[in-house]
Amino acid sequence: MIKISFPDGAVREYAAGSSALDIAKSISEGLARKVLAASVNGEVWDLSRPINADASLKLLTWDNKEAQLTFWHSSAHLMAEAVESMFPGVKFWVGPPLESPKGFYYDMDLGDRKMTEEDLAALEKKMNELAKQNNAFVRKEMSKADAIQYFTEKGDEYKLDLLSNLNDGEITFYSQGNFTDLCRGPHIPATGAIKAIKLTSIAGAYWKGNEKNKQLTRVYGVTFPSQKEMDEHLAMLEEAKRRDHRKLGKELGIFTMDDDVGPGLPLWLPNGTIVIEELEKLAKETELAAGYKRVVTPHIAKESMYLTSGHLPYYADSMFPPMEMDGEKYYLKAMNCPHHHKIFDAEPKSYKDLPFRIAEYGTCYRYEQSGELFGLMRVRCLHMNDAHIYCNREQFADEFRAVNDMYLKYFKIFGIDKYVMRLSLHDPSKLGQKYVNEPVLWNETEAMVRQVLIESDIPFIEVQDEAAFYGPKIDVQIWSTIGREFTLATNQVDFNSGNKFKLAYTNQNNQPEVPLIIHRAPLGTHERFIGFLLEHYAGKFPLWLAPVQVKILPISDKFMDYAKTLLNDLKKADIRAEIDDRNEKIGKKIRDTELMKVPYMLVVGEKEMNENKVAVRKQGKGDAGTMDAAAFIAEAAAEIKERR
């Protein structure tokens, strides 16, 4: 018999070799029908896989993210089976599930053939036929030699390439119906659970993301256990399309991309630059009040500094190639941390100088693969709301808590209601390889971070094997108003860089001591955060953040002088305003201003001019009545100052 521990703390005994599905059936037939996969000792398994030793077990239903990813992974295999039936001889590369956008894709080599949009409808029909057959997903362990022989006979160079990085004991095949693939799984029990199918798009994708390799065909899709959930998802996609930051960024004059500048290198237009400046103003005010000192660091540095930090050679693939000057190699800055460590070390420090907090909106350059670039979300030039805090162990909890409090303040300002902190921990089995070999410090700092989160009553989840190489971290996940998830920023503990850079302060006993370092970036980067805000607000920025806050709409040229007087008064109050002086009817001026998402319109005619008033229209809400001009300006100025 084996002991199975459940999330509620219950422990029950089952026969060795029982599967998660057997256990689900022993609890309830209804539960067994709903469960899609199982978490066994923290690892997601097929429901049919036998459990032969004591284990902790969590049964995963559709409302669990890992179950959804398993469902979509299985759907990718179902799609591959349909593709194989329509395009004999097709070769497959990888077909992962996706969290965002929801669903899956599969990269494939169709040879000389091309897949069309018309093919997607036929593939959907075929997938529905195959799903209804309710074929089981069957797992089979394979030796490396047998796996190589199988794909050699098929002439499949893509799977042979994957096998080159695997060893005996790591190789499994999965089959359903007439399709078999190299796959580590897990999968749902059978295809019948897939009730609603939509193939969404066809794209090109270079093999391994390298533009020097062959371009493969990538097919995206999404599936659900019911048509109702599919309909809701498709409605959300339409709303997301309306809010796409790339579309809004162009329409509102926020940013542009240019081939002569290069991919992933956004140019910020005047309106976008205003948004950047307002965000920096907010950050500077907040950080000044929290005791940070501002610094500025160069955009390049010598190779030796990145060798000291450990970013070379391990991070080299994400850095631009070096430049050679005067016999030295220089790299574009991919991170601000090493520069800040040098600033800490520039002058002697004592315990009285701690905590030492320095901040900058540092410009960094990262060589994202061309296939991964996406609007402002994945770029090669980024401006990071970066800061580093150097403190001792007694100060750590208060400093880490203060950073989290800063996050919460920002969430309130930007109307972010749904968020979660991901506490990323190390894997003890990978010490000395993926992680710094300091087991005591790992356990100590992870416990410290966990305790701060618990005491602060902040929602968080723990994720194994996702820490930074130098310490545990928090990744902040936020959701926009339409439910799209974004990774905003990070709050990291670093107990390694102090030693690497020989940083020290003099403690109360007049002895040198290495500080703990906190890396934090509450507003992330301008690029990602503004991309998020464009979608979150659907381009309708709050008044304090809007590039143009007020548009004055004179009914005719007769009222232009009054409009100019209003403009002057608004500018004196530091309100960004413009006059629409076009020779157009007022209805068109209103419609055009609505499209530009300007928060307030002031319509002025003879009555308004004679009474020194303004007819106020609020973006998206229409007529807000007539007000005394001075009263409107005072109210708008207060709204801006308070960042409502």
XYZ file of C-alpha atoms in Angstrom, residues 90-642:
553
model
C 4.656 16.379 -43.040
C 7.420 16.663 -40.420
C 6.793 18.253 -37.026
C 9.153 20.286 -34.856
C 7.517 21.361 -31.551
C 3.915 21.963 -30.503
C 3.697 23.602 -27.078
C 0.666 24.863 -25.160
C 0.445 28.621 -24.604
C -0.681 30.662 -21.619
C -0.894 33.887 -23.612
C -2.474 33.864 -26.071
C -4.409 30.891 -24.811
C -4.157 27.719 -26.844
C -1.316 26.044 -28.693
C 0.677 25.978 -31.883
C 2.636 23.418 -33.870
C 5.618 24.142 -36.118
C 5.783 21.901 -39.165
C 7.678 21.364 -42.399
C 5.232 20.885 -45.267
C 7.975 20.549 -47.874
C 7.048 22.448 -51.037
C 3.392 22.697 -50.077
C 1.683 25.709 -48.509
C -1.175 25.803 -46.049
C -3.956 28.282 -46.799
C -6.702 29.859 -44.713
C -9.141 27.528 -46.494
C -7.161 24.564 -45.173
C -7.827 25.690 -41.590
C -11.567 25.084 -41.943
C -10.924 21.577 -43.305
C -8.447 20.892 -40.496
C -10.973 22.020 -37.879
C -13.543 19.644 -39.350
C -11.042 16.788 -39.293
C -10.032 17.560 -35.711
C -13.673 17.425 -34.634
C -14.041 14.018 -36.308
C -10.922 12.712 -34.549
C -11.936 14.192 -31.182
C -15.273 12.361 -31.317
C -13.436 9.040 -31.720
C -12.369 9.534 -28.088
C -8.960 7.945 -28.706
C -6.819 7.526 -25.601
C -3.443 9.228 -25.248
C -1.011 6.369 -24.596
C 2.415 6.934 -23.057
C 5.329 4.642 -23.915
C 8.891 4.835 -22.625
C 11.519 4.334 -25.332
C 15.245 3.709 -25.395
C 17.286 6.320 -27.222
C 18.448 3.727 -29.772
C 14.869 2.672 -30.603
C 13.722 6.288 -30.819
C 16.573 7.173 -33.181
C 15.790 4.159 -35.351
C 12.089 5.122 -35.482
C 12.728 8.690 -36.677
C 15.643 7.701 -38.926
C 13.295 5.392 -40.813
C 10.832 8.274 -41.109
C 13.609 10.599 -42.311
C 12.639 13.124 -39.647
C 15.645 15.359 -38.981
C 13.672 17.556 -36.584
C 12.894 14.828 -34.050
C 16.425 13.435 -34.428
C 17.714 16.863 -33.445
C 15.525 16.824 -30.314
C 16.756 13.330 -29.471
C 20.381 14.467 -29.607
C 19.814 16.360 -26.352
C 18.045 13.481 -24.560
C 19.378 10.436 -22.732
C 18.011 6.980 -21.987
C 15.338 7.257 -19.307
C 14.215 10.684 -20.560
C 12.459 9.593 -23.752
C 8.744 8.921 -24.100
C 6.431 8.580 -27.090
C 2.732 9.426 -27.026
C 0.164 7.979 -29.409
C -3.494 8.693 -30.068
C -5.430 7.273 -32.988
C -3.049 7.078 -35.950
C -0.558 9.642 -34.647
C 2.652 9.026 -32.683
C 5.111 11.669 -31.524
C 8.194 12.143 -29.383
C 6.818 13.911 -26.323
C 7.460 14.114 -22.587
C 3.753 14.802 -21.919
C 1.618 14.922 -19.931
C -1.704 14.545 -21.763
C -5.398 14.358 -20.979
C -6.892 10.829 -20.909
C -8.570 10.919 -24.344
C -9.509 13.186 -27.240
C -13.220 13.132 -26.388
C -12.766 15.873 -23.788
C -12.026 18.344 -26.603
C -15.485 19.690 -27.514
C -14.804 23.063 -29.189
C -11.995 23.737 -31.686
C -10.825 26.889 -33.438
C -7.685 27.181 -35.562
C -6.877 30.858 -35.435
C -3.969 31.634 -37.746
C -1.051 30.503 -39.914
C 2.393 32.075 -39.562
C 5.988 31.471 -40.536
C 8.549 30.506 -37.895
C 12.236 29.861 -38.333
C 13.455 26.519 -37.045
C 14.809 27.076 -33.508
C 13.936 30.776 -33.871
C 17.037 31.392 -35.968
C 16.520 33.364 -39.185
C 19.429 31.485 -40.768
C 17.424 28.244 -40.568
C 14.562 27.001 -42.714
C 11.221 28.698 -42.265
C 8.531 26.345 -40.991
C 4.749 26.708 -41.025
C 3.239 27.520 -37.625
C -0.455 26.890 -37.043
C -2.136 28.396 -33.967
C -5.303 27.107 -32.377
C -7.354 27.009 -29.228
C -9.755 24.435 -27.788
C -12.196 24.222 -24.894
C -14.242 21.578 -23.090
C -17.466 23.355 -24.143
C -18.742 25.618 -26.912
C -19.895 28.177 -24.331
C -16.322 28.680 -23.131
C -15.143 28.946 -26.722
C -17.740 31.633 -27.491
C -16.691 33.637 -24.428
C -13.039 33.309 -25.405
C -13.653 34.456 -28.998
C -15.602 37.478 -27.730
C -12.645 38.340 -25.488
C -10.283 37.994 -28.473
C -12.353 40.498 -30.447
C -12.116 42.930 -27.542
C -8.371 42.270 -27.270
C -8.021 43.001 -30.998
C -9.730 46.341 -30.436
C -7.305 47.041 -27.601
C -4.158 45.776 -29.368
C -1.380 48.112 -28.241
C 0.240 48.035 -31.686
C -2.974 49.288 -33.335
C -3.667 51.888 -30.639
C -0.032 52.963 -30.505
C -0.176 53.870 -34.186
C -3.622 55.520 -34.050
C -2.748 57.637 -30.996
C 0.752 58.595 -32.120
C 2.496 56.789 -29.238
C 5.312 54.926 -30.998
C 6.459 53.664 -34.368
C 8.856 51.085 -35.752
C 11.106 51.712 -38.756
C 13.068 49.206 -40.837
C 15.994 51.594 -41.154
C 16.254 51.838 -37.363
C 15.869 48.085 -36.916
C 13.404 45.523 -35.531
C 12.560 45.716 -31.856
C 13.819 49.316 -31.577
C 10.745 51.529 -31.031
C 10.780 55.244 -31.796
C 8.726 57.179 -29.249
C 6.583 59.851 -30.872
C 5.713 63.104 -29.044
C 2.529 61.671 -27.489
C 4.376 58.553 -26.319
C 7.191 60.662 -24.909
C 4.673 62.554 -22.767
C 3.425 59.249 -21.317
C 7.039 58.243 -20.605
C 7.747 61.547 -18.863
C 4.614 61.251 -16.695
C 5.566 57.722 -15.646
C 9.099 58.845 -14.822
C 7.711 61.781 -12.856
C 5.562 59.388 -10.818
C 8.507 57.049 -10.232
C 10.851 59.868 -9.231
C 8.339 61.344 -6.775
C 7.658 57.944 -5.247
C 11.316 56.959 -5.027
C 12.411 60.311 -3.612
C 9.833 59.942 -0.846
C 11.140 56.406 -0.193
C 14.754 57.541 0.219
C 16.221 56.602 -3.166
C 19.049 58.557 -4.793
C 19.097 58.864 -8.564
C 22.053 57.809 -10.679
C 22.887 57.638 -14.388
C 25.018 54.911 -15.969
C 26.504 54.499 -19.479
C 24.973 52.353 -22.212
C 28.131 50.254 -22.708
C 30.731 48.581 -20.510
C 33.853 46.484 -20.807
C 33.667 42.721 -21.069
C 35.515 42.320 -17.763
C 32.582 43.701 -15.763
C 30.135 41.193 -17.250
C 32.603 38.376 -16.625
C 32.702 39.431 -12.972
C 28.903 39.584 -12.750
C 28.541 36.132 -14.334
C 26.391 37.376 -17.206
C 29.137 36.288 -19.577
C 29.219 33.697 -20.950
C 25.833 32.496 -19.600
C 23.767 35.463 -20.832
C 25.749 36.090 -24.032
C 22.960 34.849 -26.344
C 20.717 37.660 -25.086
C 23.391 40.361 -25.504
C 24.411 42.191 -28.645
C 27.807 41.145 -30.033
C 30.826 42.973 -28.577
C 32.508 46.012 -30.084
C 36.311 46.036 -30.149
C 38.102 49.284 -29.297
C 41.678 49.871 -28.127
C 42.173 46.149 -27.703
C 39.181 45.847 -25.361
C 35.744 44.319 -25.890
C 32.725 46.460 -25.000
C 29.111 45.291 -24.744
C 25.859 47.205 -24.947
C 24.354 47.183 -21.461
C 21.850 44.341 -21.078
C 21.213 45.028 -17.377
C 21.861 47.872 -14.947
C 22.919 45.820 -11.925
C 26.716 45.666 -12.453
C 26.870 49.428 -13.045
C 24.983 50.062 -9.809
C 27.311 47.749 -7.896
C 30.223 49.861 -9.130
C 28.454 53.000 -7.871
C 28.028 51.414 -4.434
C 31.735 50.578 -4.441
C 32.845 54.028 -5.591
C 32.948 55.418 -2.047
C 33.549 53.723 1.343
C 30.361 52.722 3.169
C 29.607 52.087 6.816
C 26.571 50.571 8.497
C 25.300 54.153 8.920
C 25.002 54.469 5.131
C 22.655 51.481 4.900
C 20.160 50.930 3.490
C 21.729 52.493 0.378
C 19.088 52.888 -2.340
C 19.922 53.989 -5.895
C 17.558 54.228 -8.873
C 17.516 55.112 -12.564
C 15.415 54.583 -15.648
C 18.311 52.708 -17.236
C 18.399 51.974 -20.964
C 19.243 48.332 -21.701
C 19.707 46.392 -24.935
C 18.840 42.723 -25.335
C 19.099 40.677 -28.468
C 15.677 39.070 -28.611
C 15.310 36.619 -31.497
C 13.437 38.179 -34.418
C 10.646 35.591 -34.149
C 10.046 36.622 -30.518
C 9.739 40.373 -31.112
C 6.197 41.657 -30.477
C 5.288 45.344 -30.528
C 6.339 46.929 -27.242
C 6.070 43.657 -25.322
C 9.283 42.083 -26.650
C 11.848 44.624 -27.826
C 15.613 45.000 -28.152
C 15.864 48.416 -26.502
C 14.153 48.902 -23.155
C 14.026 51.557 -20.452
C 13.803 49.948 -17.033
C 12.442 51.406 -13.793
C 15.448 49.913 -12.054
C 16.831 50.286 -8.546
C 19.103 48.424 -6.153
C 18.961 48.431 -2.396
C 22.069 47.490 -0.382
C 21.200 46.536 3.177
C 22.086 44.248 6.071
C 20.054 41.241 7.184
C 18.278 43.133 9.944
C 17.033 45.696 7.436
C 16.066 43.218 4.741
C 12.459 42.472 5.776
C 11.500 46.159 6.033
C 13.165 46.994 2.704
C 11.578 44.077 0.853
C 8.185 44.928 2.360
C 8.566 48.586 1.316
C 9.178 47.513 -2.284
C 6.025 45.391 -2.246
C 4.089 48.321 -0.757
C 5.306 50.424 -3.680
C 3.805 47.851 -6.058
C 0.470 48.053 -4.253
C 0.488 51.856 -4.455
C 1.054 51.693 -8.206
C -1.678 49.076 -8.640
C -4.154 51.449 -7.005
C -3.096 54.397 -9.188
C -3.421 52.414 -12.431
C -6.603 50.553 -11.505
C -4.976 47.129 -11.445
C -7.357 45.027 -9.360
C -6.122 41.529 -10.118
C -2.529 40.559 -9.413
C -0.458 37.834 -7.846
C 3.150 37.576 -6.708
C 5.071 34.514 -7.950
C 7.673 33.540 -5.373
C 10.322 31.809 -7.482
C 12.464 29.348 -5.529
C 15.602 27.372 -6.348
C 15.899 23.645 -6.979
C 18.324 22.133 -4.421
C 19.345 19.450 -6.929
C 20.750 22.160 -9.239
C 23.027 23.956 -6.783
C 26.391 24.640 -8.340
C 24.882 24.370 -11.840
C 21.874 26.623 -12.346
C 22.089 28.203 -8.901
C 24.840 29.575 -6.640
C 26.023 26.771 -4.347
C 25.013 28.365 -1.037
C 22.329 26.082 0.436
C 22.171 27.855 3.799
C 21.746 31.285 2.206
C 19.102 29.936 -0.185
C 17.006 28.531 2.642
C 17.494 31.637 4.758
C 16.558 34.195 2.089
C 13.615 32.169 0.748
C 12.232 31.947 4.274
C 12.718 35.698 4.735
C 10.871 36.553 1.509
C 8.048 34.120 2.269
C 7.599 35.592 5.749
C 7.374 39.149 4.389
C 4.670 38.101 1.931
C 2.689 36.293 4.615
C 2.921 39.206 7.067
C 1.915 41.675 4.333
C -1.146 39.572 3.431
C -0.183 39.744 -0.266
C -1.572 37.005 -2.548
C 1.294 34.835 -3.770
C 2.102 31.436 -5.188
C 5.340 29.485 -4.938
C 7.080 28.179 -8.045
C 10.007 25.769 -7.853
C 13.118 26.091 -10.037
C 12.441 29.612 -11.361
C 14.669 31.703 -9.101
C 17.457 33.942 -10.370
C 20.852 32.255 -10.209
C 21.852 34.550 -7.316
C 18.746 34.347 -5.125
C 14.952 33.996 -4.798
C 12.708 36.492 -6.556
C 9.151 37.664 -6.909
C 7.686 38.049 -10.394
C 4.601 40.241 -10.448
C 1.721 38.972 -12.587
C -1.053 41.464 -13.355
C -4.287 41.238 -15.337
C -5.782 43.904 -17.582
C -9.453 44.842 -17.458
C -10.258 42.198 -20.094
C -8.471 39.439 -18.192
C -5.191 39.312 -20.140
C -2.224 38.327 -17.992
C 1.064 40.251 -18.093
C 4.370 39.854 -16.269
C 4.991 43.376 -15.003
C 8.132 43.465 -12.933
C 10.371 41.777 -10.417
C 11.666 42.028 -6.859
C 14.808 39.949 -6.376
C 17.153 39.003 -3.554
C 20.857 38.778 -4.378
C 23.309 37.252 -1.913
C 25.935 36.529 -4.574
C 26.894 39.735 -6.402
C 28.233 41.388 -3.264
C 30.941 38.745 -3.053
C 31.622 38.765 -6.798
C 32.144 42.524 -6.866
C 33.875 42.539 -3.449
C 31.303 44.962 -2.075
C 31.560 45.710 1.610
C 30.561 48.134 4.307
C 32.064 48.579 7.766
C 29.776 47.153 10.447
C 29.312 48.295 14.078
C 32.364 46.235 15.074
C 34.506 48.043 12.507
C 34.686 44.851 10.407
C 33.956 44.549 6.669
C 30.631 42.891 5.843
C 29.009 42.032 2.506
C 25.559 43.624 1.967
C 22.446 41.850 0.801
C 21.159 43.326 -2.470
C 17.560 43.778 -3.571
C 16.928 44.256 -7.310
C 13.556 45.872 -7.997
C 11.642 47.330 -10.955
C 8.026 48.072 -9.904
C 7.019 49.699 -13.186
C 9.023 47.257 -15.284
C 10.062 48.890 -18.551
C 8.449 51.778 -20.400
C 7.936 49.484 -23.352
C 6.074 46.662 -21.641
C 4.203 48.860 -19.174
C 2.941 51.350 -21.760
C 1.970 48.419 -23.988
C -0.012 47.042 -21.042
C -1.603 50.414 -20.263
C -2.713 50.920 -23.876
C -4.602 47.620 -23.719
C -5.750 48.055 -20.113
C -7.306 51.464 -20.836
C -8.178 50.720 -24.493
C -6.169 53.858 -25.268
C -8.315 55.985 -22.924
C -5.571 57.129 -20.554
C -6.629 58.762 -17.289
C -6.419 62.551 -17.399
C -3.013 62.826 -15.671
C -1.406 60.424 -18.146
C -3.142 61.469 -21.391
C -0.817 63.078 -23.958
C -3.475 65.705 -24.791
C -5.661 66.323 -21.768
C -8.083 68.912 -23.133
C -9.140 69.784 -26.687
C -10.833 73.133 -27.301
C -13.425 73.004 -30.093
C -14.571 76.439 -31.299
C -17.838 76.263 -33.223
C -16.471 78.740 -35.774
C -13.531 81.089 -36.333
C -15.483 83.907 -34.634
C -14.668 82.287 -31.282
C -10.983 81.590 -31.944
C -9.753 84.458 -29.758
C -11.753 83.103 -26.804
C -10.375 79.619 -27.527
C -6.824 81.031 -27.448
C -7.522 82.708 -24.110
C -8.742 79.386 -22.721
C -5.660 77.648 -24.106
C -3.386 80.135 -22.378
C -5.231 79.690 -19.057
C -5.044 75.897 -19.327
C -1.314 75.978 -20.048
C -0.726 78.270 -17.056
C -2.332 75.520 -14.953
C 0.077 72.951 -16.514
C -2.754 71.270 -18.425
C -1.819 69.887 -21.839
C -4.325 71.421 -24.251
C -4.798 72.060 -27.968
C -7.263 73.924 -30.189
C -8.960 72.202 -33.097
C -8.773 75.161 -35.492
C -9.808 73.236 -38.602
C -12.550 74.589 -40.823
C -14.832 71.655 -39.998
C -18.320 71.286 -38.553
C -18.437 70.836 -34.776
C -19.858 67.300 -35.123
C -16.780 66.155 -37.025
C -14.444 67.834 -34.545
C -16.159 65.973 -31.701
C -15.994 62.619 -33.506
C -12.319 63.050 -34.381
C -11.440 64.068 -30.813
C -13.307 61.019 -29.497
C -11.205 58.802 -31.776
C -8.016 60.338 -30.347
C -9.245 59.449 -26.826
C -8.793 62.991 -25.455
C -10.303 63.001 -21.916
C -12.049 66.396 -22.113
C -13.479 68.503 -24.948
C -14.440 72.130 -24.405
C -16.983 73.284 -26.989
C -17.099 77.078 -27.192
C -19.535 79.332 -29.023
C -21.149 82.707 -28.518
C -22.917 81.858 -25.234
C -19.751 80.384 -23.704
C -17.638 83.337 -24.851
C -20.067 85.939 -23.497
C -20.381 84.190 -20.106
C -16.748 83.027 -19.821
C -17.918 79.416 -19.691
C -17.219 76.108 -21.466
C -19.512 73.310 -22.656
C -17.761 70.202 -21.341
C -17.794 66.826 -23.054
C -16.137 63.860 -21.362
C -14.475 61.160 -23.454
C -16.827 58.231 -24.014
C -19.576 59.808 -21.862
C -20.710 62.755 -23.944
C -22.171 66.052 -22.702
C -21.191 66.861 -19.090
C -22.881 70.271 -18.951
C -21.710 73.883 -18.982
C -19.206 75.139 -16.416
C -17.456 78.325 -15.497
C -14.092 78.160 -17.326
C -12.030 78.858 -14.195
C -13.936 76.202 -12.228
C -13.283 73.606 -14.939
C -9.568 74.429 -14.983
C -9.327 74.173 -11.178
C -11.181 70.845 -11.138
C -9.088 69.376 -13.968
C -5.854 70.536 -12.318
C -6.870 68.824 -9.064
C -7.739 65.609 -10.922
C -4.306 65.652 -12.562
C -2.417 66.443 -9.348
C -4.132 63.611 -7.464
